[in-house]
């Protein structure tokens, strides 16, 4: 084995004064950082990813994990991380893998956008006393309604009555504009999926299955499930498609635009293998393209096939990564019978992606929403398709700003995982998740208590929903449809003129 | 803030404009002298089947040139039967805009699409001709407005010399944009004239919604978008007026849930389809049409038409009244009593409910 030439990223310290040698750290750490030797706990910090399971569960608070900054010459370009990556690749000759979202310091436009509020002449609305309506329908809408007029006799008088002639396409009804995005069974544990399913059912919203099929234990939640069809077609059959309320075709993912997916064979347990319909222990590789989709026409064919397979009863979404020509692609998707386009920004999370993709490919979700909403409206196609934004939605303000920029609803991913206990250590691809979230190891999976995790996720969605209601009230708005695309309620701070124009918002003070 | 008073005669009786000016003056303290305006219906009987196009031309030495550009647009599609500066009383207010009117008839070949074409012409002039704004474009009706107090505007435009079966007026207290002639109410497109008290917090969403149907919001004020929404929903989409009103101030979901199956289906479809038209924020709105007027806040009146609307939780006042063939609507009862002290009925329409008053015969 080629030895490492850089020191560990983290420093792990067990305070001997506090440690009572209970050895809990040795069992809780799934990475093998701790080992007892005599009356001491030895540490192997080069294995540590700072998931903080040990420090969180140490009964004596004896463990501290800190960034190791004590050695090596400081250099603004050749940072410890850059050096570590070079050394790792020099050792392995392989692509570097990473988990979670983009870890570089790109501007977060959400943080440079502020919200407007009402004062005196346009009174704010008190959400405690007035209805505050967040109900959102995701799917295709007619451009206009048409009515037939029929004569009816009421109390002996002939009255002309308008009857609705237009048939509304199937839509998903959301009680809150927050859904949980697609994270597959395989990448995540079954307990994680069960917890999220319970949470979305309670909140009147939806979760995506990801590309890993749908475990039978989740069939009871089918009214709140969006199934996914990715290029690998894992777990896709008629029963699966009909066990959801909507279907999503995954073309791209914000964390890794332009490439497929990879679930390492170590995570393909017996249950995962049955659900995905692949051999146990085999790598599950989704190719970069769908090999039956090379144009919008091909996409339209698949959409119609899926609609046919589900008797035209459910909406079909198409998920794409946010890339520079996303608006033209989304407009094409709008004309292809799809009911919603999911745009996934480059801060979106992932179980496993080449680090070079995660950190360098794609564009921010904020500008993608603005561009897509603009283009769809210019082309008269906005009603044909809903916009779901995802990739780096961190709080209710991000949800609010996404909708004001033009989205109908959002997907959250990392936030739901953090609610369950994830510490964003970014090593999901190893299958060693010490919190039982991104792993298939039975001893780790059972660490995630389903009801408790479901409660946390539901609480998070409820909390954000309350905050959105408060923000709406402050903006003098009592129904979410009046926020959608209402960029007038946003102002930019610290953005250049071209950035303001791209986002379609005014500078603060104007 | 902002004062609204309007009235119509259901029998089509022509009433002098000085009545509306007297009533609006009663509401002058709801404005700040930066915008007042009137609209009269039935005021141009000699040209009743032709369009009366009122245009603001920047009062600079170039105004003749700007007017010529407007004429060039108009003559492409029809005939200018007569044009002139709208008669004004000099010395009342500073003339920031020259108010010009064209009586205009479309070429016969455009007859079937003339309303769409008139909308396009208005959008084109407002968007492309620097220094020109069409502020009125209906038949047998006209808007008169300026950045001044109610009586000043009435005297300036000699409102007492016009007679109409329906008048709406507005005293403005601008809170979102500067007070300027184009920003004063009423806002008009074709026969739709809107006066509005309040601020539409959904303006950004509504603006983007109507713009995706080709309307161009160039007058920088939330009320402009309301006129376009009426035109889109009622004229272009042909939505029954009560459902169009419901699109603008929708029933709450709780109410929809408790409706009959058929009504539920309709109102759910309205909210899903016309979410971009939903208006939020405090508003009391009165809309004049060629056939009458409607105002939101109130029950649907059988056999009536003048449109008025307040927001769903009634953050702005609106009061209605009747006397014989007259129907009044105002932000204050005092303005109605000022010109009609004895009333048969006075009522305050409920939040988000419309009142529609129709003419008994076509004028």
mmCIF file of N, CA, C and O in Angstrom, chain B residues 1 9 29 67 81 151 156 179 188 204 225 237 242 251 299 306 308 311 342 357 361:
data_model
loop_
_atom_site.group_PDB
_atom_site.id
_atom_site.type_symbol
_atom_site.label_atom_id
_atom_site.label_comp_id
_atom_site.label_asym_id
_atom_site.label_seq_id
_atom_site.Cartn_x
_atom_site.Cartn_y
_atom_site.Cartn_z
ATOM 1 N N UNK B 1 -55.866 54.730 1.814
ATOM 2 C CA UNK B 1 -55.997 56.023 1.130
ATOM 3 C C UNK B 1 -56.686 55.810 -0.223
ATOM 4 O O UNK B 1 -57.104 54.730 -0.544
ATOM 5 N N UNK B 9 -76.672 55.147 -14.170
ATOM 6 C CA UNK B 9 -78.128 55.098 -14.302
ATOM 7 C C UNK B 9 -78.456 53.833 -15.070
ATOM 8 O O UNK B 9 -78.010 53.659 -16.211
ATOM 9 N N UNK B 29 -59.530 64.558 0.651
ATOM 10 C CA UNK B 29 -58.518 64.274 1.679
ATOM 11 C C UNK B 29 -58.007 62.835 1.631
ATOM 12 O O UNK B 29 -57.028 62.492 2.272
ATOM 13 N N UNK B 67 -47.144 62.987 -31.801
ATOM 14 C CA UNK B 67 -48.524 62.752 -32.245
ATOM 15 C C UNK B 67 -48.536 62.143 -33.653
ATOM 16 O O UNK B 67 -49.312 61.246 -33.953
ATOM 17 N N UNK B 81 -61.262 59.622 -37.865
ATOM 18 C CA UNK B 81 -62.433 60.385 -38.294
ATOM 19 C C UNK B 81 -62.303 61.850 -37.894
ATOM 20 O O UNK B 81 -62.746 62.754 -38.591
ATOM 21 N N UNK B 151 -61.046 68.826 -8.060
ATOM 22 C CA UNK B 151 -61.745 69.923 -8.736
ATOM 23 C C UNK B 151 -60.885 70.564 -9.809
ATOM 24 O O UNK B 151 -61.381 71.034 -10.831
ATOM 25 N N UNK B 156 -60.072 71.654 -15.307
ATOM 26 C CA UNK B 156 -59.095 71.633 -16.406
ATOM 27 C C UNK B 156 -59.700 70.950 -17.639
ATOM 28 O O UNK B 156 -59.596 71.449 -18.749
ATOM 29 N N UNK B 179 -46.382 60.362 -8.301
ATOM 30 C CA UNK B 179 -47.626 60.812 -8.886
ATOM 31 C C UNK B 179 -47.325 61.432 -10.242
ATOM 32 O O UNK B 179 -46.536 62.352 -10.353
ATOM 33 N N UNK B 188 -57.516 52.456 -18.231
ATOM 34 C CA UNK B 188 -58.500 51.988 -19.209
ATOM 35 C C UNK B 188 -57.859 51.174 -20.321
ATOM 36 O O UNK B 188 -56.716 51.410 -20.718
ATOM 37 N N UNK B 204 -46.518 41.788 -8.865
ATOM 38 C CA UNK B 204 -45.435 41.138 -9.622
ATOM 39 C C UNK B 204 -45.925 39.869 -10.312
ATOM 40 O O UNK B 204 -45.569 39.585 -11.458
ATOM 41 N N UNK B 225 -52.613 46.683 -14.308
ATOM 42 C CA UNK B 225 -52.697 45.250 -14.539
ATOM 43 C C UNK B 225 -54.135 44.744 -14.342
ATOM 44 O O UNK B 225 -54.559 43.781 -14.977
ATOM 45 N N UNK B 237 -61.008 35.395 -22.789
ATOM 46 C CA UNK B 237 -61.297 34.014 -22.394
ATOM 47 C C UNK B 237 -62.789 33.745 -22.235
ATOM 48 O O UNK B 237 -63.197 32.606 -22.036
ATOM 49 N N UNK B 242 -69.080 36.422 -13.135
ATOM 50 C CA UNK B 242 -68.957 36.088 -11.705
ATOM 51 C C UNK B 242 -67.782 35.150 -11.453
ATOM 52 O O UNK B 242 -67.149 35.207 -10.407
ATOM 53 N N UNK B 251 -62.521 32.221 -3.955
ATOM 54 C CA UNK B 251 -63.076 31.663 -2.710
ATOM 55 C C UNK B 251 -61.939 30.991 -1.940
ATOM 56 O O UNK B 251 -61.034 30.421 -2.549
ATOM 57 N N UNK B 299 -73.081 40.947 -2.896
ATOM 58 C CA UNK B 299 -73.736 39.828 -3.570
ATOM 59 C C UNK B 299 -73.987 40.177 -5.031
ATOM 60 O O UNK B 299 -74.086 41.337 -5.389
ATOM 61 N N UNK B 306 -72.129 46.877 -13.046
ATOM 62 C CA UNK B 306 -71.012 47.793 -12.785
ATOM 63 C C UNK B 306 -70.142 46.923 -11.896
ATOM 64 O O UNK B 306 -70.669 46.194 -11.080
ATOM 65 N N UNK B 308 -67.365 45.920 -9.094
ATOM 66 C CA UNK B 308 -66.543 46.401 -7.979
ATOM 67 C C UNK B 308 -66.078 45.233 -7.163
ATOM 68 O O UNK B 308 -66.737 44.210 -7.093
ATOM 69 N N UNK B 311 -60.707 43.128 -1.658
ATOM 70 C CA UNK B 311 -59.904 41.961 -1.385
ATOM 71 C C UNK B 311 -60.665 40.985 -0.500
ATOM 72 O O UNK B 311 -61.699 41.316 0.078
ATOM 73 N N UNK B 342 -80.810 61.651 -0.219
ATOM 74 C CA UNK B 342 -81.836 60.656 0.132
ATOM 75 C C UNK B 342 -81.593 59.389 -0.682
ATOM 76 O O UNK B 342 -81.634 59.426 -1.915
ATOM 77 N N UNK B 357 -73.789 45.616 -11.760
ATOM 78 C CA UNK B 357 -74.982 46.358 -12.165
ATOM 79 C C UNK B 357 -75.019 46.468 -13.678
ATOM 80 O O UNK B 357 -74.037 46.889 -14.288
ATOM 81 N N UNK B 361 -80.990 48.716 -20.905
ATOM 82 C CA UNK B 361 -81.034 48.717 -22.381
ATOM 83 C C UNK B 361 -79.674 49.142 -22.894
ATOM 84 O O UNK B 361 -78.918 49.812 -22.200
#
